[in-house]
Each structure stands twice: as C-alpha cells, then as structure tokens.
C-alpha cells in the first residue's frame, strides 16, 4: 500500500542548538559516570530551571529545542522537527493552501534561491524570478539559513509585508511583497504561455501541461487536465517539470500511472538495504509522443517521474541537468501536535539509477542554468527550451488515439 511520503521540496527545519559556556565553575560541567541519556537531559533541564539567569525560558522552548537539536546532529538538511505551528503550516501547504507570497525555493550551496514564482501570486506580481537569490528576509541574512526557516520567515498573515533583499545578475534589489492567501493549483495548462506559443501549439496539435508541485490534489488535477487536452493534441504532449521542487511521492506515482503501462516506477532502499518497488497499476492509457522539460530546479518527486519516463523510453527529457535529490522523507505525527520529517529511504529509477547528488541528464540539452540571470535571459532560456520541445514533437507523426 502506498502511504504518505514527502521529498520535502521546501527543505529542512533545522535550528542549530549550540552550547557556548563561559564563566562556569570548575567541575560544574563534568558528566556523571553511567548517566543515561534521559538523566542527562533531566540534569540539563534542572540546571536551566535553577541556575539560568533568564527566567523566561519556557517548557515548550526547551522541549522543542531538544527535538530540533537531536535531528540537527544527523547532519541531514532534509530531516527536520516541526513544532505544532510549523507542522500545521506544513500540512496546509501540502493541501495546496497557505498564507505567504507564492514561491518555491531550493538551497543551493548555502544560498536560498527562488526555484519558481507561482503564477498569479504576490511573488510574481512583485517581479521575483526563478534563479533569484534571497539574501535577506526582513533584514535577516539568509546565508546558510535552513530552508524551512526561510520559508517560515517569508510566510505570515495575509496583508502583512515581507521585505526581501534579492541578488540577480550581480546586483541587489529591495523588494517588498504583501502576503496573501495562496490557493496554489499544482497543474497548469497553456494559459501560462504567450500568445505566439499557444498559437503554434494549436497549429501543430500539441498539448502543454505544467506541474508546479506534487501536493495532495495533484494526481486528480493532472488526470482531469490530461484528458481535457489529449483529444485535441494528436501530435503529443509537452510536460513541463521545470522548477518543480518535488512534494508528495504518492502524487508523483499517480501522475506516472497515467503514462507507465506496466512494471516499476521507482524503488526505495531503506537503512537495512531492503528494497521496495512501486509498480504501475496498469491504468495508463496515454500513448502519444511525450517530451518532458527539466532544469536545475527539477527535484525530488519530479525527478522520480522524469526518471521513470526516461528509463521506460516513454518521454524525451529536454533542458539541463536536474537538481539531484534522491532521498525520501517520511512525515511522522508526534505528541502535542508536533511532527517530524525524517529521511528514511534512498530512491532508484526503474533502471536502478541513483539520482542523489547526480541528477538526471536530459536526452536533449537545451538552454542553460537560470541562477543569477536577469529577467530577459530567464525568459529567453525558457522560451528556447519550449520551442525545442515543440520542434521535436513537430517531427513525429500524429496519432489518432491518446
């Protein structure tokens, strides 16, 4: 049975809990021989309660800080603890509705980078672009900031303003964005394209669908959208996974089921080397040509889908090499309304390829990386990749049945 797993597109909630001690009495920090882990925690708690100079430390702060610190010591940026507020926000985002500005982000070399602004959101209206580096959030520097911390700082109540310092093409800019309630559809059609591209698609009989993220509604949204356009597009489909940072694995599997007629879609390997394979259900009916657009921000669950289509020769990957996040986090509910996402598996494509830190190499190279590019370059690169996809489908014969 498939169960809810996430590839955590928005990264990890990691707050480093350090212990910097000055002016302590000699001998006060000696560990007691034979002290168990819980005894150690109880003793630290007692010292905070009885000796710490600031009385404002709360039980929740200490409890949640200990949980965060425990996962932080793993050195895994994707395993994270979520306090009740953060866990509630995570669940809302997975359902496709949250209050924020409407961007997906990745952590690249310690920098917070915009993977994609969601069309029609405050982020897009404010002019944020894929590849922008977010240098400061409300005057807080973001260098080496855990990604989920950046997400938490950017999100907030509807109508409030977040001030971002953005780096682009060697320059910095101050951008103020008013937060709003984001009702983010995870699947979009040709309406996001310019008029000339739409006209060319119609003339050639090619359909276009873009998946922004994999949330709880993506499988149903994509199924409905695919069969709305399939009948009028005999030459094939362009599936755009560019700047899709991932999401729920099960949603990616449901989309793959639309194309993969039989056999494996993805395999996972746990800490003991146990391999589990997810197979196509046999529900696939789409048989027309397929091209898949990818870029350096195509990550996680979107790499599972793209990898399955590439290995089974069902789709031609076009663009630049993908992000390379090939590990799976399982989300656990914890007491007091808290939660945790913990890396539990590495995944393999149907052909057994390891994606982590490697990514997928497209079948057809097109365009270049977006990071740090000015707006006109971003539009040019994205447009050229789309035109390359159309050219490839143009050379293929039309089919009467989807």
Coordinates of C-alpha atoms in Angstrom, one line a residue:
X1 CA 0.0 0.0 0.0
X2 CA 1.2 3.4 -0.9
X3 CA 1.5 5.7 2.1
X4 CA 2.2 9.4 2.5
X5 CA 5.8 10.3 1.9
X6 CA 7.4 13.5 1.0
X7 CA 10.6 14.6 -0.7
X8 CA 10.3 17.9 1.2
X9 CA 10.7 20.4 -1.5
X10 CA 10.9 23.2 0.9
X11 CA 13.9 21.8 2.8
X12 CA 14.5 21.2 6.5
X13 CA 13.6 22.9 9.7
X14 CA 17.0 22.9 11.4
X15 CA 17.9 25.3 14.2
X16 CA 21.3 24.6 15.5
X17 CA 21.3 24.3 19.2
X18 CA 24.8 25.0 20.4
X19 CA 26.2 25.2 23.9
X20 CA 28.6 28.0 24.4
X21 CA 29.5 28.2 28.0
X22 CA 31.6 31.0 29.7
X23 CA 32.3 31.7 33.4
X24 CA 31.3 28.3 34.7
X25 CA 32.6 27.0 38.0
X26 CA 35.3 24.3 37.9
X27 CA 33.8 20.9 37.9
X28 CA 30.3 22.1 37.2
X29 CA 30.2 20.6 33.7
X30 CA 31.6 17.1 34.5
X31 CA 29.4 14.3 33.1
X32 CA 28.4 11.7 35.7
X33 CA 29.7 8.2 35.1
X34 CA 27.0 5.9 33.9
X35 CA 24.4 8.7 33.3
X36 CA 21.8 7.7 30.8
X37 CA 20.6 9.9 28.0
X38 CA 17.4 10.8 29.8
X39 CA 19.2 11.5 33.0
X40 CA 21.5 13.9 31.1
X41 CA 18.5 15.8 29.7
X42 CA 16.9 15.9 33.1
X43 CA 20.0 17.3 34.6
X44 CA 20.4 20.0 31.9
X45 CA 16.7 20.9 32.4
X46 CA 17.3 21.2 36.2
X47 CA 20.3 23.5 35.6
X48 CA 18.2 25.7 33.4
X49 CA 15.3 25.8 35.9
X50 CA 17.5 26.6 38.9
X51 CA 20.6 28.4 37.6
X52 CA 20.0 30.0 34.2
X53 CA 20.0 33.8 34.6
X54 CA 17.0 34.4 32.3
X55 CA 13.8 33.0 33.8
X56 CA 11.8 33.5 30.6
X57 CA 12.8 30.1 29.0
X58 CA 9.6 28.1 28.6
X59 CA 8.9 24.3 28.8
X60 CA 8.0 24.3 25.1
X61 CA 11.2 26.1 24.1
X62 CA 13.3 23.6 25.9
X63 CA 11.3 20.6 24.6
X64 CA 11.2 21.7 21.0
X65 CA 14.8 22.9 21.1
X66 CA 15.9 19.4 22.3
X67 CA 14.0 17.7 19.5
X68 CA 15.4 20.1 16.9
X69 CA 18.9 19.6 18.2
X70 CA 18.5 15.8 18.0
X71 CA 17.7 15.9 14.3
X72 CA 20.3 18.6 13.6
X73 CA 23.1 16.4 14.8
X74 CA 22.3 14.0 11.9
X75 CA 23.8 16.5 9.5
X76 CA 21.0 15.9 7.1
X77 CA 19.4 19.1 5.8
X78 CA 16.2 17.3 4.9
X79 CA 15.4 15.6 8.3
X80 CA 13.7 18.2 10.5
X81 CA 11.5 18.7 13.5
X82 CA 8.3 20.8 13.2
X83 CA 6.7 22.4 16.3
X84 CA 2.9 22.4 16.3
X85 CA 2.7 25.7 14.4
X86 CA 5.2 24.6 11.8
X87 CA 3.6 21.2 11.4
X88 CA 0.1 22.8 10.9
X89 CA 1.6 25.1 8.2
X90 CA 3.3 22.1 6.5
X91 CA 0.0 20.2 6.4
X92 CA -1.8 23.3 4.9
X93 CA 0.9 23.7 2.3
X94 CA 0.6 20.0 1.3
X95 CA -3.1 20.6 0.8
X96 CA -2.3 23.4 -1.6
X97 CA -3.4 26.4 0.5
X98 CA -1.3 28.7 2.7
X99 CA -0.6 32.3 3.5
X100 CA 2.6 33.7 2.0
X101 CA 3.9 35.2 -1.2
X102 CA 3.8 32.2 -3.6
X103 CA 7.3 30.9 -4.4
X104 CA 9.1 27.6 -4.2
X105 CA 12.7 27.7 -3.1
X106 CA 15.8 25.5 -3.1
X107 CA 19.0 25.6 -1.0
X108 CA 22.0 25.9 -3.4
X109 CA 25.5 26.0 -1.9
X110 CA 24.2 27.6 1.3
X111 CA 22.1 30.2 -0.6
X112 CA 18.3 30.4 -0.6
X113 CA 17.3 30.5 -4.3
X114 CA 13.9 31.0 -5.9
X115 CA 13.1 27.9 -7.9
X116 CA 9.8 29.3 -9.3
X117 CA 7.3 32.1 -8.5
X118 CA 3.8 30.6 -8.7
X119 CA 1.9 32.4 -11.4
X120 CA -0.8 34.9 -10.3
X121 CA 0.7 35.2 -6.7
X122 CA 2.2 38.2 -4.9
X123 CA 5.7 36.9 -5.7
X124 CA 5.1 37.0 -9.4
X125 CA 3.4 40.4 -9.3
X126 CA 6.4 41.8 -7.3
X127 CA 8.8 40.6 -10.1
X128 CA 10.6 37.7 -8.4
X129 CA 12.2 35.3 -10.9
X130 CA 13.5 31.8 -11.0
X131 CA 17.2 31.9 -10.1
X132 CA 16.9 35.0 -7.8
X133 CA 19.0 34.7 -4.6
X134 CA 17.2 35.8 -1.5
X135 CA 20.0 37.4 0.5
X136 CA 18.0 38.8 3.4
X137 CA 14.5 38.4 4.8
X138 CA 13.3 41.4 6.8
X139 CA 16.9 42.3 7.3
X140 CA 17.9 38.8 8.5
X141 CA 20.8 37.4 6.4
X142 CA 20.0 34.0 4.8
X143 CA 23.4 32.7 4.1
X144 CA 23.5 29.0 5.4
X145 CA 20.0 29.5 6.8
X146 CA 18.0 26.3 6.9
X147 CA 15.5 26.4 4.1
X148 CA 12.4 25.7 6.3
X149 CA 13.5 28.7 8.5
X150 CA 13.5 30.9 5.4
X151 CA 10.0 29.5 4.4
X152 CA 8.7 30.3 7.9
X153 CA 10.1 33.9 7.8
X154 CA 8.6 34.6 4.4
X155 CA 5.1 33.2 5.2
X156 CA 2.9 35.1 7.5
X157 CA -0.6 36.6 7.9
X158 CA -2.5 37.8 4.9
X159 CA -2.0 41.6 4.3
X160 CA 1.4 41.8 6.1
X161 CA 4.6 42.8 4.2
X162 CA 7.9 40.9 3.9
X163 CA 10.9 42.8 2.8
X164 CA 13.4 40.8 0.7
X165 CA 16.9 41.6 -0.4
X166 CA 17.4 39.9 -3.8
X167 CA 20.5 39.2 -5.7
X168 CA 20.3 39.0 -9.5
X169 CA 22.9 39.3 -12.3
X170 CA 25.5 40.7 -9.9
X171 CA 23.2 43.4 -8.5
X172 CA 20.9 43.6 -5.4
X173 CA 17.4 44.9 -5.1
X174 CA 15.0 45.6 -2.2
X175 CA 11.6 44.0 -2.9
X176 CA 8.6 44.4 -0.6
X177 CA 5.9 41.8 -1.1
X178 CA 2.5 41.8 0.6
X179 CA 1.5 38.4 1.7
X180 CA -1.8 36.8 0.6
X181 CA -3.6 33.5 0.9
X182 CA -2.1 31.3 -1.8
X183 CA -4.6 28.9 -3.4
X184 CA -1.9 27.2 -5.5
X185 CA -3.1 24.9 -8.3
X186 CA -0.5 22.3 -8.8
X187 CA -1.3 21.8 -12.5
X188 CA -1.5 24.5 -15.2
X189 CA -2.1 24.5 -18.9
X190 CA -1.2 26.5 -21.9
X191 CA -2.8 29.6 -20.4
X192 CA 0.5 30.4 -18.8
X193 CA 2.2 30.7 -22.2
X194 CA 2.5 33.7 -24.5
X195 CA 0.0 34.0 -27.4
X196 CA 2.5 33.1 -30.1
X197 CA 3.5 29.8 -28.4
X198 CA -0.2 28.9 -27.8
X199 CA -0.9 29.6 -31.5
X200 CA 1.9 27.3 -32.6
X201 CA 0.8 24.5 -30.2
X202 CA -2.7 24.7 -31.7
X203 CA -1.5 24.7 -35.2
X204 CA 0.6 21.6 -34.7
X205 CA -1.8 19.7 -32.4
X206 CA 0.4 19.7 -29.4
X207 CA -0.8 20.0 -25.8
X208 CA 1.1 21.6 -22.8
X209 CA 0.7 20.9 -19.1
X210 CA 2.9 22.1 -16.3
X211 CA 3.1 20.6 -12.8
X212 CA 4.3 23.2 -10.2
X213 CA 4.5 20.8 -7.2
X214 CA 3.2 17.5 -6.1
X215 CA 0.6 18.0 -3.3
X216 CA -2.5 16.1 -2.2
X217 CA -4.6 17.2 -5.2
X218 CA -2.0 16.8 -8.0
X219 CA -3.0 13.3 -9.1
X220 CA -6.6 14.2 -9.6
X221 CA -5.8 17.6 -11.1
X222 CA -3.4 16.1 -13.6
X223 CA -5.7 13.3 -14.6
X224 CA -8.5 15.7 -15.3
X225 CA -6.3 18.1 -17.2
X226 CA -4.6 15.4 -19.3
X227 CA -7.9 14.0 -20.6
X228 CA -9.2 17.5 -21.3
X229 CA -6.4 18.2 -23.7
X230 CA -5.5 14.7 -25.0
X231 CA -8.2 14.5 -27.6
X232 CA -7.2 17.8 -29.3
X233 CA -3.5 17.1 -29.4
X234 CA -2.8 14.2 -31.8
X235 CA 0.9 15.1 -32.1
X236 CA 1.7 14.8 -28.4
X237 CA 2.2 16.4 -25.0
X238 CA 4.8 18.7 -23.5
X239 CA 5.0 18.0 -19.8
X240 CA 6.8 20.9 -18.0
X241 CA 8.6 19.9 -14.8
X242 CA 11.0 22.9 -14.8
X243 CA 11.4 24.4 -11.3
X244 CA 9.2 21.7 -9.8
X245 CA 10.9 21.1 -6.4
X246 CA 9.0 17.9 -5.6
X247 CA 6.4 17.2 -2.9
X248 CA 4.5 14.1 -2.1
X249 CA 5.8 10.9 -3.6
X250 CA 2.4 9.3 -3.9
X251 CA 1.2 12.1 -6.0
X252 CA 4.2 11.7 -8.4
X253 CA 3.3 8.0 -8.6
X254 CA -0.3 8.8 -9.6
X255 CA 0.9 11.0 -12.4
X256 CA 3.4 8.3 -13.6
X257 CA 0.5 5.9 -13.7
X258 CA -1.0 8.0 -16.5
X259 CA 2.0 7.0 -18.7
X260 CA 3.7 3.9 -17.5
X261 CA 1.7 0.9 -18.7
X262 CA 3.4 -1.8 -16.5
X263 CA 6.5 -2.5 -14.5
X264 CA 8.3 -0.5 -11.8
X265 CA 8.0 3.3 -11.4
X266 CA 10.5 3.7 -8.5
X267 CA 12.3 1.6 -5.9
X268 CA 13.3 2.7 -2.4
X269 CA 16.1 1.3 -0.3
X270 CA 16.0 1.6 3.5
X271 CA 18.7 1.7 6.2
X272 CA 18.9 -2.1 6.2
X273 CA 19.3 -2.4 2.4
X274 CA 15.7 -3.6 2.0
X275 CA 14.4 -2.7 -1.5
X276 CA 10.8 -1.9 -2.1
X277 CA 9.4 -1.3 -5.6
X278 CA 6.3 0.7 -6.6
X279 CA 4.7 -0.7 -9.7
X280 CA 2.4 0.8 -12.3
X281 CA -1.2 -0.1 -11.7
X282 CA -2.0 -0.8 -15.3
X283 CA -4.3 2.3 -15.6
X284 CA -2.1 4.1 -18.2
X285 CA -3.9 5.0 -21.4
X286 CA -1.8 7.8 -22.9
X287 CA 0.1 6.5 -25.9
X288 CA 1.0 9.7 -27.8
X289 CA 4.5 11.2 -28.0
X290 CA 5.7 12.9 -24.8
X291 CA 8.5 15.4 -24.1
X292 CA 9.5 16.5 -20.6
X293 CA 11.0 19.9 -19.8
X294 CA 13.5 19.8 -16.9
X295 CA 16.0 22.2 -15.4
X296 CA 18.4 22.6 -12.4
X297 CA 15.4 23.1 -10.1
X298 CA 13.6 19.9 -11.1
X299 CA 14.0 17.9 -7.9
X300 CA 12.8 15.1 -5.7
X301 CA 9.4 13.8 -6.7
X302 CA 9.6 15.4 -10.1
X303 CA 12.9 13.5 -10.7
X304 CA 11.1 10.3 -9.8
X305 CA 8.5 11.0 -12.5
X306 CA 11.1 12.2 -15.1
X307 CA 13.4 9.3 -14.3
X308 CA 10.6 6.7 -14.8
X309 CA 9.6 8.3 -18.1
X310 CA 13.2 8.4 -19.3
X311 CA 14.1 4.8 -18.3
X312 CA 11.0 3.4 -19.9
X313 CA 11.6 5.4 -23.1
X314 CA 8.1 7.0 -22.7
X315 CA 9.3 10.6 -22.9
X316 CA 12.2 12.6 -24.1
X317 CA 13.8 14.8 -21.5
X318 CA 14.8 18.3 -22.7
X319 CA 16.6 21.0 -20.8
X320 CA 19.6 21.0 -18.4
X321 CA 20.6 18.5 -15.7
X322 CA 18.2 18.2 -12.8
X323 CA 18.8 19.0 -9.1
X324 CA 19.8 15.5 -7.8
X325 CA 17.7 14.9 -4.7
X326 CA 17.2 11.2 -4.5
X327 CA 16.2 10.6 -0.9
X328 CA 12.8 10.3 0.6
X329 CA 11.5 11.7 3.8
X330 CA 8.6 10.1 5.8
X331 CA 6.4 12.5 7.8
X332 CA 5.6 11.4 11.3
X333 CA 3.0 12.9 13.7
X334 CA 4.4 13.5 17.1
X335 CA 2.8 14.2 20.5
X336 CA 1.5 17.7 21.3
X337 CA 0.6 18.3 17.6
X338 CA 4.3 18.4 16.5
X339 CA 5.7 16.5 13.6
X340 CA 9.0 15.4 12.0
X341 CA 10.2 14.6 8.5
X342 CA 13.0 12.1 8.6
X343 CA 15.0 10.7 5.7
X344 CA 14.0 7.0 5.5
X345 CA 14.9 5.9 2.0
X346 CA 17.1 6.4 -1.0
X347 CA 15.3 6.0 -4.3
X348 CA 16.3 4.4 -7.5
X349 CA 14.8 4.8 -11.0
X350 CA 13.3 1.7 -12.7
X351 CA 16.7 1.0 -14.3
X352 CA 18.4 1.2 -10.9
X353 CA 20.0 4.6 -11.3
X354 CA 21.0 6.6 -8.2
X355 CA 19.9 10.2 -8.6
X356 CA 21.1 11.7 -5.3
X357 CA 23.8 14.4 -5.9
X358 CA 23.8 13.3 -9.5
X359 CA 20.5 14.3 -11.1
X360 CA 19.1 13.3 -14.4
X361 CA 20.9 14.1 -17.7
X362 CA 18.4 15.3 -20.4
X363 CA 18.2 13.4 -23.7
X364 CA 18.3 16.7 -25.5
X365 CA 20.4 19.6 -24.0
X366 CA 18.6 22.9 -24.4
X367 CA 19.2 26.3 -22.7
X368 CA 21.3 26.9 -19.6
X369 CA 21.0 27.3 -15.8
X370 CA 18.8 30.2 -14.6
X371 CA 20.5 31.1 -11.3
X372 CA 21.6 34.7 -11.3
X373 CA 20.2 35.5 -14.7
X374 CA 18.5 38.8 -15.5
X375 CA 14.8 38.6 -16.4
X376 CA 15.3 38.9 -20.1
X377 CA 17.7 35.9 -20.0
X378 CA 15.3 33.8 -18.0
X379 CA 12.5 34.4 -20.5
X380 CA 14.8 33.7 -23.4
X381 CA 16.1 30.4 -22.0
X382 CA 12.7 29.2 -21.0
X383 CA 11.3 30.2 -24.4
X384 CA 14.1 28.5 -26.3
X385 CA 13.6 25.2 -24.3
X386 CA 9.8 25.3 -25.1
X387 CA 10.5 25.9 -28.8
X388 CA 12.9 23.0 -28.8
X389 CA 10.3 20.7 -27.3
X390 CA 7.8 21.8 -30.0
X391 CA 10.3 21.1 -32.7
X392 CA 10.9 17.6 -31.5
X393 CA 7.2 16.8 -31.5
X394 CA 6.7 18.5 -34.8
X395 CA 8.9 15.9 -36.4
X396 CA 6.9 13.0 -35.0
X397 CA 3.7 11.6 -36.6
X398 CA 0.3 12.4 -35.1
X399 CA -1.7 9.6 -33.6
X400 CA -5.4 9.3 -33.6
X401 CA -5.8 7.8 -30.1
X402 CA -4.4 9.2 -26.9

